[in-house]
Coordinates of C-alpha atoms in Angstrom, one line a residue:
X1 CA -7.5 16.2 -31.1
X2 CA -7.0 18.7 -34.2
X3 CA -3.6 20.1 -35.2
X4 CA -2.1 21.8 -38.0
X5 CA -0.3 20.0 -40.4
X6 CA 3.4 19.9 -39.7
X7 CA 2.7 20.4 -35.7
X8 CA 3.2 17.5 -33.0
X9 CA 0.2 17.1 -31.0
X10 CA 0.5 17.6 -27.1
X11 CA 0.6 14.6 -24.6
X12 CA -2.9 14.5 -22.5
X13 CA -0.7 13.0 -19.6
X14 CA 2.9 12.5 -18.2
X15 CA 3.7 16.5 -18.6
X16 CA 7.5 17.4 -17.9
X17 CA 8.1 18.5 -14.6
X18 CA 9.5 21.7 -16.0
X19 CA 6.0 22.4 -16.9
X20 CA 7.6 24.0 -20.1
X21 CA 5.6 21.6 -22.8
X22 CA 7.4 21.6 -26.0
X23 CA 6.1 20.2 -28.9
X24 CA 9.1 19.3 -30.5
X25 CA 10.2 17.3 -27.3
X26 CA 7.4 16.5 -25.3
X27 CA 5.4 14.4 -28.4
X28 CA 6.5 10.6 -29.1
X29 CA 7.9 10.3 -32.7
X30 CA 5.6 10.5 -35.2
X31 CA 4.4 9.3 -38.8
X32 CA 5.3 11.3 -41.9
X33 CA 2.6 14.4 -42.3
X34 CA 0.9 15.7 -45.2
X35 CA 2.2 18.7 -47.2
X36 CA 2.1 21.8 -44.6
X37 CA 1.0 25.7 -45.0
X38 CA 3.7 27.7 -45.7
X39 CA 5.4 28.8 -42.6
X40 CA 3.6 26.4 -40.5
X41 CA 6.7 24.0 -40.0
X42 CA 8.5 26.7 -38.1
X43 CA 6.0 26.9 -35.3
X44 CA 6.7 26.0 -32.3
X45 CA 4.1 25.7 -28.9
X46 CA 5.0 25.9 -25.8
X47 CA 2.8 25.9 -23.0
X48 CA 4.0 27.2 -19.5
X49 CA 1.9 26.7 -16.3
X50 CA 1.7 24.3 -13.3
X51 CA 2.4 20.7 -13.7
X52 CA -0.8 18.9 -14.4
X53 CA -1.7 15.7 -15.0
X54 CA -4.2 14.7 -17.9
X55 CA -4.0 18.2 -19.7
X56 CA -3.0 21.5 -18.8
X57 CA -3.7 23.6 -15.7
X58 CA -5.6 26.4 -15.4
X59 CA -3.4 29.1 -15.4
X60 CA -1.0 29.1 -18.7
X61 CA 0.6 30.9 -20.6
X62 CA 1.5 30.3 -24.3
X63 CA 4.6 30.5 -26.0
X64 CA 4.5 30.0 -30.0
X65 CA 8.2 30.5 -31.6
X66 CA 8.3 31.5 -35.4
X67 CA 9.2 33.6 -37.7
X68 CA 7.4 36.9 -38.8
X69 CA 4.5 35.9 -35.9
X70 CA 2.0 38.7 -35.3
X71 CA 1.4 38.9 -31.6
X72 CA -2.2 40.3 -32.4
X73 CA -3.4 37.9 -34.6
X74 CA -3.1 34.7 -32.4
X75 CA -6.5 33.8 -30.1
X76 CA -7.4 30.9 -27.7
X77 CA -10.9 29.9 -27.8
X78 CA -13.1 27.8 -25.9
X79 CA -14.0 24.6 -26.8
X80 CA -13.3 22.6 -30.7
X81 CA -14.1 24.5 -33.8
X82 CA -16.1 23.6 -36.3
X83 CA -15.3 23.0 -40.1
X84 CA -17.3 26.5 -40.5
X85 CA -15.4 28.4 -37.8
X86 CA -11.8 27.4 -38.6
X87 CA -12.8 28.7 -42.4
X88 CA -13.8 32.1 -40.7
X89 CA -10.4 32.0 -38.9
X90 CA -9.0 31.8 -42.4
X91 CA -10.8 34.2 -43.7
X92 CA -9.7 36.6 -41.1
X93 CA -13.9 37.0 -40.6
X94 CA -14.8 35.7 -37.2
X95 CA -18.7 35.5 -36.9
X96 CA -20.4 36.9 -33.3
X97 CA -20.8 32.9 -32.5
X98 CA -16.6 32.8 -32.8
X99 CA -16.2 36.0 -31.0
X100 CA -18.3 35.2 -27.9
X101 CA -16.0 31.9 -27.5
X102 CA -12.3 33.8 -28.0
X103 CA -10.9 34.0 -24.2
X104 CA -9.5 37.6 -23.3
X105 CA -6.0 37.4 -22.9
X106 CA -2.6 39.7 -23.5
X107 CA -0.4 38.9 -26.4
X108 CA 2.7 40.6 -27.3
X109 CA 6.0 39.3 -29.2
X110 CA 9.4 39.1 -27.3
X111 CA 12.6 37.4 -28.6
X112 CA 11.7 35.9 -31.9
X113 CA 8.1 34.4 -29.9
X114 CA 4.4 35.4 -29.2
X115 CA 2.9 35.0 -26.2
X116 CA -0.5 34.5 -25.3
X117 CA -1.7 35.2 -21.7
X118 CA -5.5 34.4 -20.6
X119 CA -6.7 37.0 -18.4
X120 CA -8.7 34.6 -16.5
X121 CA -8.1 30.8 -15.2
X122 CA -9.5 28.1 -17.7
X123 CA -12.2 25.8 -16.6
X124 CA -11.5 22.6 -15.8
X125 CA -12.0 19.3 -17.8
X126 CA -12.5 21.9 -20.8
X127 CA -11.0 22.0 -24.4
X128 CA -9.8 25.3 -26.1
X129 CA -8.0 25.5 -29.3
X130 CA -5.7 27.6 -30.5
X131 CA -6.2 29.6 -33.6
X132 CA -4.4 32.4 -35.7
X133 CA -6.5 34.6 -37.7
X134 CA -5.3 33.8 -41.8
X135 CA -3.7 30.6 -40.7
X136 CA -6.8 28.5 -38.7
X137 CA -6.5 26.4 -36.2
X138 CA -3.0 25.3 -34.6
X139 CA -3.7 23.3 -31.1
X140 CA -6.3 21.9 -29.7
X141 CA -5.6 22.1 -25.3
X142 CA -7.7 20.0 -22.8
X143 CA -7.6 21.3 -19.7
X144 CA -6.7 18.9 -16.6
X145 CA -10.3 18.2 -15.5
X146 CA -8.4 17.9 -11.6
X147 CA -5.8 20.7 -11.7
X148 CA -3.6 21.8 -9.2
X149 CA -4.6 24.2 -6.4
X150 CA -4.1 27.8 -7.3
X151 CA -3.1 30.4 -5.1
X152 CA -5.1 33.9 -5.1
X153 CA -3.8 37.2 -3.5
X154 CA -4.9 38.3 -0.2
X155 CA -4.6 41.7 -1.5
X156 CA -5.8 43.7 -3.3
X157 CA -9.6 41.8 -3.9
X158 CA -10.7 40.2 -7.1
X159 CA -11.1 43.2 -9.9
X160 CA -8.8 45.5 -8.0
X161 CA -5.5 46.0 -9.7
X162 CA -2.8 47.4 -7.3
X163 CA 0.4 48.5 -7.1
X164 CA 1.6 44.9 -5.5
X165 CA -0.1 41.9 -4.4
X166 CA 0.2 40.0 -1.3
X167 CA 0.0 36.4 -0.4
X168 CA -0.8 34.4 2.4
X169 CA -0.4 30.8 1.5
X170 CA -0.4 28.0 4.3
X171 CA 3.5 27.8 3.9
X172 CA 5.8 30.8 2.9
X173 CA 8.7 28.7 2.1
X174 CA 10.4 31.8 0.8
X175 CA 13.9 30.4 1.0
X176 CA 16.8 32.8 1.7
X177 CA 15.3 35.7 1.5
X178 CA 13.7 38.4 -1.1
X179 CA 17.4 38.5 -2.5
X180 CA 16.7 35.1 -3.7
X181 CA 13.2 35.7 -4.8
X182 CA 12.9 38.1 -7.7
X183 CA 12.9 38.3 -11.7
X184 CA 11.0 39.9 -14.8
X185 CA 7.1 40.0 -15.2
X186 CA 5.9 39.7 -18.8
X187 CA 5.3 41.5 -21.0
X188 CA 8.7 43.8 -21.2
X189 CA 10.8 41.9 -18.8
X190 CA 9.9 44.2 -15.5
X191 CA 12.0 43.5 -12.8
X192 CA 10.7 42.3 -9.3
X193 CA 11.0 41.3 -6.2
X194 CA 9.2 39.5 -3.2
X195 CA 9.5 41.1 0.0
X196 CA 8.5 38.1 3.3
X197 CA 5.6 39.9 5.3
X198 CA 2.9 42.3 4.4
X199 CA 4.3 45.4 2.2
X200 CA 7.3 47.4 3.9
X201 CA 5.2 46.6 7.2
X202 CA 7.8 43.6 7.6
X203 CA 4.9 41.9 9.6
X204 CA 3.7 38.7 9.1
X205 CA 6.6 37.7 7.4
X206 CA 6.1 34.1 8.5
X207 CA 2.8 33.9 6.7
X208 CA 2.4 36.6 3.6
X209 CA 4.8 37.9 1.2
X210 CA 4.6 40.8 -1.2
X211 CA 5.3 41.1 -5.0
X212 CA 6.4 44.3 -5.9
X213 CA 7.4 45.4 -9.6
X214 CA 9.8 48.2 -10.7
X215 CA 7.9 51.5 -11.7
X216 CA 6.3 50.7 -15.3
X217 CA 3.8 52.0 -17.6
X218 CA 1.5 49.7 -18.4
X219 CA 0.3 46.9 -16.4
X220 CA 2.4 43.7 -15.9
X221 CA 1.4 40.5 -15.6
X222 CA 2.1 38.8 -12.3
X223 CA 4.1 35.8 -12.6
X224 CA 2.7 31.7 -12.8
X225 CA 4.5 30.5 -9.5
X226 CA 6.6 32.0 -6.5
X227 CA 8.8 29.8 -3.8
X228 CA 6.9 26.8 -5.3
X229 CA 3.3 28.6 -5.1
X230 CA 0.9 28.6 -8.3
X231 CA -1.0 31.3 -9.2
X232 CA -4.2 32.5 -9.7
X233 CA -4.6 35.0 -13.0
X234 CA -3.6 38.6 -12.0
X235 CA -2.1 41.7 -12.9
X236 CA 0.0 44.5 -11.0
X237 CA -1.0 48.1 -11.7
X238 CA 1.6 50.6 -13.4
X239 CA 3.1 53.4 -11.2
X240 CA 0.1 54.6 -9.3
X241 CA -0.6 57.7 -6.9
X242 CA 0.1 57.0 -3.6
X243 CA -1.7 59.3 -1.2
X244 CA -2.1 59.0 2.5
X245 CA -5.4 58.0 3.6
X246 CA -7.3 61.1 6.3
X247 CA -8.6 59.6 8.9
X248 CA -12.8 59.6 8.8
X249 CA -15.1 62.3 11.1
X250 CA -16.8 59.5 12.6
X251 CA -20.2 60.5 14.9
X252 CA -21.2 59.8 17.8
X253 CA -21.0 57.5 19.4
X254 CA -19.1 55.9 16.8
X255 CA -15.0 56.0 17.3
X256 CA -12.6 56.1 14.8
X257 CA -10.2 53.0 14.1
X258 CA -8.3 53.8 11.4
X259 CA -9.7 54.4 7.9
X260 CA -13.1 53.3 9.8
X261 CA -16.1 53.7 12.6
X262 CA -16.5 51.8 14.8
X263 CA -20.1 50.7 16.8
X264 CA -18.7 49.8 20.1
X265 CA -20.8 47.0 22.4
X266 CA -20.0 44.9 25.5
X267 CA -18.3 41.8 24.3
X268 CA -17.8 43.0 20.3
X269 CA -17.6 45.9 18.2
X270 CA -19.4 46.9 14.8
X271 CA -17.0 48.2 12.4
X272 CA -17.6 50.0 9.1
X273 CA -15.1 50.6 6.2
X274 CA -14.4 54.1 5.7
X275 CA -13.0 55.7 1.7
X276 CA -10.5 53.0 -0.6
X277 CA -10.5 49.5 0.1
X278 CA -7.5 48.4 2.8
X279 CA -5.7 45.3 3.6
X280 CA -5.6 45.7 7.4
X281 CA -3.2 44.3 10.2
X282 CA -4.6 44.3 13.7
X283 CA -2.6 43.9 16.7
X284 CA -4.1 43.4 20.4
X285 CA -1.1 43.5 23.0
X286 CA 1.6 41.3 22.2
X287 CA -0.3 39.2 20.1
X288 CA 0.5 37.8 16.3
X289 CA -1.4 40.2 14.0
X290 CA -4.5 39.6 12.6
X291 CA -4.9 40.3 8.8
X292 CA -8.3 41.6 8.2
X293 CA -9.3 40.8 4.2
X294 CA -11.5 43.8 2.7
X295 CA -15.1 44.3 3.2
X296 CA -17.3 46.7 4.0
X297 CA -18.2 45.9 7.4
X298 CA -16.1 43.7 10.0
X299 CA -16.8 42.1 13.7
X300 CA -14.1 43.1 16.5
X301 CA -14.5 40.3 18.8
X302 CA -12.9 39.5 22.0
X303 CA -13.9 42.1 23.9
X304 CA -14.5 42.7 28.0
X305 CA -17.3 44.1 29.2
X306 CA -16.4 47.2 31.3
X307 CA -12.5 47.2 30.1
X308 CA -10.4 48.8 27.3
X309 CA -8.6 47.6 24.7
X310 CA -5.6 49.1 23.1
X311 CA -4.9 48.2 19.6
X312 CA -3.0 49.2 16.5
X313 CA -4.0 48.9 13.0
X314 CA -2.3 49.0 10.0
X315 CA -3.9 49.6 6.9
X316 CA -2.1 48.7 3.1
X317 CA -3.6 50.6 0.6
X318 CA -4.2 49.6 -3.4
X319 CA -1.3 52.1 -4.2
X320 CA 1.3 50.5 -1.3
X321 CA 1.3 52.9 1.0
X322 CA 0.9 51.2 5.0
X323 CA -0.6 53.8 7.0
X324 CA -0.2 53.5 11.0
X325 CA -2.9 54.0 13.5
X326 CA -3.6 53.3 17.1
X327 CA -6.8 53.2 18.7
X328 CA -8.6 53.2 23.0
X329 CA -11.6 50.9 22.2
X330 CA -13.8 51.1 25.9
X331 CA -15.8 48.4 26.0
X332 CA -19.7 48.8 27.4
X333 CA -20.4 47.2 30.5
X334 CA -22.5 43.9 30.3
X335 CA -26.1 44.4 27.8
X336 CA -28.7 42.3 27.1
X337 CA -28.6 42.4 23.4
X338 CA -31.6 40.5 21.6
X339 CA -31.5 39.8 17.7
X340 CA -33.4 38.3 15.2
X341 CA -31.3 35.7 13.8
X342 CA -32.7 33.7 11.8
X343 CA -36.6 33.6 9.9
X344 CA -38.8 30.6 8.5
X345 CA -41.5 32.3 7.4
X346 CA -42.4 29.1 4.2
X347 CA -42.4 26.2 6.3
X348 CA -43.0 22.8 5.1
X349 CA -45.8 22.3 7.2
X350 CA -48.8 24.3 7.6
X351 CA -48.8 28.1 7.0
X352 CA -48.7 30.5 9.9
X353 CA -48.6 27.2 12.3
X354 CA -45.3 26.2 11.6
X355 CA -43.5 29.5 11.1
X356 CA -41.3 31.0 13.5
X357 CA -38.9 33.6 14.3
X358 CA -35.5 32.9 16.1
X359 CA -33.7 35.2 18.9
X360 CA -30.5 35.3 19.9
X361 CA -29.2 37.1 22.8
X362 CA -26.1 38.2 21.9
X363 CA -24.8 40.1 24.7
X364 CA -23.1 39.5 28.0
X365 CA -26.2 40.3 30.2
X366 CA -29.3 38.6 30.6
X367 CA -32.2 40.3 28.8
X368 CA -36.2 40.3 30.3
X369 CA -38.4 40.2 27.0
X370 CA -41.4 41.3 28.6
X371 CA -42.7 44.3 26.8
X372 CA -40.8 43.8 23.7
X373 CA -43.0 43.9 20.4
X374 CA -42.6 42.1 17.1
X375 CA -44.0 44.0 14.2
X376 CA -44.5 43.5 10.8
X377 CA -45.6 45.9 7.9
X378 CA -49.6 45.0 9.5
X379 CA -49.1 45.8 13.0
X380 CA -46.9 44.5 16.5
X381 CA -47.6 41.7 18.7
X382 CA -46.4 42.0 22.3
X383 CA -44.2 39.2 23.8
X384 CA -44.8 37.6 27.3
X385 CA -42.4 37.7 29.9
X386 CA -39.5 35.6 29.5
X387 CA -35.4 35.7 30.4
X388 CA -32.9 35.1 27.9
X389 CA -29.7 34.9 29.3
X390 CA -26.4 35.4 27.1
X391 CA -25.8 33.2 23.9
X392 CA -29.5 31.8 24.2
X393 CA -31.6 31.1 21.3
X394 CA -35.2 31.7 21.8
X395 CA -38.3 31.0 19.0
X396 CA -41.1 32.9 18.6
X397 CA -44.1 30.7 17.4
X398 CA -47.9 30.7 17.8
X399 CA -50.3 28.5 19.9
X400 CA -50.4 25.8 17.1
X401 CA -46.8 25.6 16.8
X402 CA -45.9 21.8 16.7
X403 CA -42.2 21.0 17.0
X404 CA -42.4 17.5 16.5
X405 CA -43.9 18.0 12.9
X406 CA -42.0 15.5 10.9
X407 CA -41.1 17.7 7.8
X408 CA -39.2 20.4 9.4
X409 CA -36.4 20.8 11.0
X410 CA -37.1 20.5 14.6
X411 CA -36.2 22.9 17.4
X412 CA -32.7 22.0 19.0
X413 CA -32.9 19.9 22.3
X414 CA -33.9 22.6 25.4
X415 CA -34.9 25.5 23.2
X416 CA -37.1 28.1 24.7
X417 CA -40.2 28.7 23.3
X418 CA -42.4 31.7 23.3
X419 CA -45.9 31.4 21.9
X420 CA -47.5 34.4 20.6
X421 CA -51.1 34.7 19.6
X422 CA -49.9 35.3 15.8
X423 CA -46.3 36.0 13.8
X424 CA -47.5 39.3 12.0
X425 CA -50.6 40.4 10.3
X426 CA -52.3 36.9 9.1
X427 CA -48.3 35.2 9.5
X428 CA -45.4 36.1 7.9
X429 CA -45.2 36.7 4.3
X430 CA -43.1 34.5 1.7
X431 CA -43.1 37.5 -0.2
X432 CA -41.0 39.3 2.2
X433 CA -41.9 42.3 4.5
X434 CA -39.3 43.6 7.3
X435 CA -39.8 42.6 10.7
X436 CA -38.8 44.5 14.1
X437 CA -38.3 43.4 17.4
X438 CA -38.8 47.1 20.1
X439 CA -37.1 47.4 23.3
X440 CA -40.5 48.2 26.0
X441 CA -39.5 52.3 25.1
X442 CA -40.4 51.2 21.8
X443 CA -36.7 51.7 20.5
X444 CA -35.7 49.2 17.5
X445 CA -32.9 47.1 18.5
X446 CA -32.9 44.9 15.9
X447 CA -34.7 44.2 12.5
X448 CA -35.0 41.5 9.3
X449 CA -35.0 43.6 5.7
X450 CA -37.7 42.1 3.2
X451 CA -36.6 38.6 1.9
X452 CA -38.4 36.4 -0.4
X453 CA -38.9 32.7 0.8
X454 CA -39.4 30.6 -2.4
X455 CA -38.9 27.5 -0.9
X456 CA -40.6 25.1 1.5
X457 CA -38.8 24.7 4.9
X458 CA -35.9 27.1 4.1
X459 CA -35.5 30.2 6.0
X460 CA -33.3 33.2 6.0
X461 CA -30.2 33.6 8.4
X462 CA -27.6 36.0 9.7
X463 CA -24.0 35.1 8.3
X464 CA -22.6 36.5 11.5
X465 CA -24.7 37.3 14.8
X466 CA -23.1 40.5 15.3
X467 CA -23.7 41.9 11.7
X468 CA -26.3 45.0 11.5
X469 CA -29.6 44.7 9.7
X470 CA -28.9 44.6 6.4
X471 CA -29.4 42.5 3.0
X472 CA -26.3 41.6 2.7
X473 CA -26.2 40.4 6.4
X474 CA -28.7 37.4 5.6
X475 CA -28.3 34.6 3.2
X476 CA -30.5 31.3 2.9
X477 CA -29.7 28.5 4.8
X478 CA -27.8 25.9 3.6
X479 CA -28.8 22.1 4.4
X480 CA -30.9 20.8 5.9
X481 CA -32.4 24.0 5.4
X482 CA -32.8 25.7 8.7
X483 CA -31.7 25.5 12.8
X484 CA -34.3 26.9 15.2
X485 CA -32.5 27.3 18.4
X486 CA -29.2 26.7 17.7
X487 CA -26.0 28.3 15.6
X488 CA -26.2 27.7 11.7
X489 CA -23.9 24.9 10.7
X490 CA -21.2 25.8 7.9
X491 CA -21.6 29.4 8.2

């Protein structure tokens, strides 16, 4: 490990707890040193950030204390430098090899110190070194290749800086109160506080809690640990505009739910982000609240066929502001609802034999496929007559369809099969082509976008059985690769 002359090196294990790592007292007692650069036997490193055993964690920041420091001129960069690329940091001439390495961070001087703040969390196991541009290199840090878990912020979403963050860690532990739980974010020593529950909603309070700074005008950084929670890199916005969401004109048959539409069905409901992103709260009766993470689209479950369901919604917005709604969701009465859930259209086995496509009925009524078509971009096939009650899986294969093949995944035990003279226009393609399954009035009820198969005995899958027909509703399968007739595992 390389240090400037006249500078202890860090211990790679037995950090204090205090997880403030000072060279001066943190190093054993060491040997006499050669002569040292001027000014360098005033430094002083500190490195703040989780305790971590074998090197540093992830999340630090850096604390050099000196005299007549420039906050701008100090850089962390990844991994050792060479003999060549400390003499560029010398020269004050870092080459495009140097400049690719140097991690973004903030720096700024406060109280007679710099600090140095990567702007995202280090990688683990890795070495970075820290350099001043005129002076060279002046620490050499080796990350903790098994650091300590990090908390992230439920809100607002990764690359979204807000107006406060919010929390959600398995235990609060927030102590007394916010009273006890506030203090200054770097840089410029803004003052904040942590508020138990989701924003001024108070709810939650025994799961989440809210950071909120003082009004500023630049961004702060938000601080290393809370109540005895680490984490993740992250910054809180300045002031920002705090307008009140409009609900949407949603058409029919959609119904609005908050800052959303909604696609209502028997047993679930379809619903679609509407405007800014929103942390949402979603109460049913009496019951706990349910925080809803952003996305674009979203799965209301637990609804009865027939019946209504009164809810309230509230919905956090990146600027603060919790907006209240309430919402009659009227449930349709029992519908057979078949789906293509899942493809394999490159089996291991032999082409067009061993492909198949998967059904899922995923209503609350039985559904009589009789009539239906499957079609491809080269024309429809016709399915026979067969039931498929509610939560049944169904495949559609052709006559030479074996399911005992040994090098694909079999069907599961009991699954229905429905043999079809052919899957598509000479079988389906690798190279992707949408399919379409037709209600008999020749109606699309549900439908596969173009995906590419590339490898042998994967297919593609719905990540949730409910979600509509698009791209981003299908990923690959994960091992062993595919699960005709039966619900993907780990998904």
């Amino acid at each position: 490990m390389k240090i400037l002359p006249g500078l202890r090196p860090l211990r790679a294990a037995g950090w204090c707890a205090a997880c403030v790592f000072t060279l001066s007292s943190c190093a054993p007692p060491e040997p006499p040193t050669p002569p040292e650069p001027p000014g360098s036997a005033q430094l002083e490193l500190r490195i703040h950030g989780a305790p971590s055993e074998l090197g540093v964690s992830r999340v630090i920041r850096i604390e050099v204390l000196g005299e007549g420091l420039d906050a701008g001129e100090w850089l962390l960069i990844e991994g050792a430098l060479s003999a060549y690329h400390e003499r560029r940091l010398r020269e004050r001439s870092l080459p495009d090899s140097l400049l690719s390495r140097v991690v973004p961070s903030r720096s700024w001087a406060e109280e007679g110190a710099v600090w140095l703040a990567p702007q995202r969390a280090l990688a683990a196991g890795q070495r970075y070194s820290v350099g001043v541009l005129g002076l060279g290199l002046v620490q050499e840090l080796d990350v903790s290749p098994a650091p300590p878990e990090l908390l992230a912020a439920a809100w607002p979403p990764p690359g979204v800086v807000g107006h406060e963050q919010v929390y959600c860690p398995a235990g609060v532990g927030l102590g007394s109160g916010p009273e006890a739980l506030g203090g200054a974010l770097a840089p410029g020593a803004v003052p904040f506080e942590v508020l138990p529950g989701v924003g001024d909603t108070g709810l939650l309070a025994g799961a989440c809690f809210t950071l909120r700074a003082a009004p500023r005008e630049e961004p702060s950084l938000a601080p290393l640990e809370i109540a005895g929670h680490w984490l993740e890199v992250s910054e809180l916005a300045a002031a920002l505009e705090r307008p009140t969401p409009e609900p949407p004109a949603c058409p029919a048959p959609l119904v609005a739910l908050g800052p959303s539409c909604t696609e209502v069905f028997d047993r679930f409901a379809r619903v679609s982000r509407v405007g800014p992103p929103s942390l949402w709260l979603l109460e049913r009766g009496g019951e706990e609240p349910e925080l809803v993470r952003p996305g674009a689209r979203w799965i209301l479950r637990g609804l009865t066929p027939g019946e209504a369901l009164h809810l309230g919604l509230t919905a956090l917005s990146v600027g603060g502001v919790a907006q209240r709604y309430s919402a009659r969701i009227q449930a349709a009465a029992p519908l057979g609802l078949p789906i293509i859930s899942e493809v394999l259209a490159n089996p291991s086995g032999p082409e067009r034999a061993q492909e198949w496509v998967e059904l899922l009925n995923i209503g609350a009524a039985e559904v009589e496929l009789e009539g239906y078509t499957l079609e491809d971009g080269g024309g429809a096939v016709v399915l026979p007559a067969a039931r498929l009650l509610p939560g049944e899986y169904a495949l559609l294969v052709t006559e030479a369809y074996d399911a005992s093949y040994p090098f694909d995944v079999p069907p599961a035990p009991g699954t229905q099969l429905i043999r079809l003279p052919e899957l598509g226009k000479g079988g389906l393609s690798n190279a992707g082509e949408p399919l379409l399954l037709r209600d008999p009035s020749g109606r699309a009820v549900s439908g596969v976008p173009p995906l590419k198969s590339s490898k042998d005995g994967q297919s593609w899958v719905r990540r949730e059985p409910e979600l509509p027909d698009e791209r981003e509703s299908f990923v690959e399968h994960p091992a062993p690769g595919a699960s005709p007739g039966g619900p993907t595992p780990s998904l």
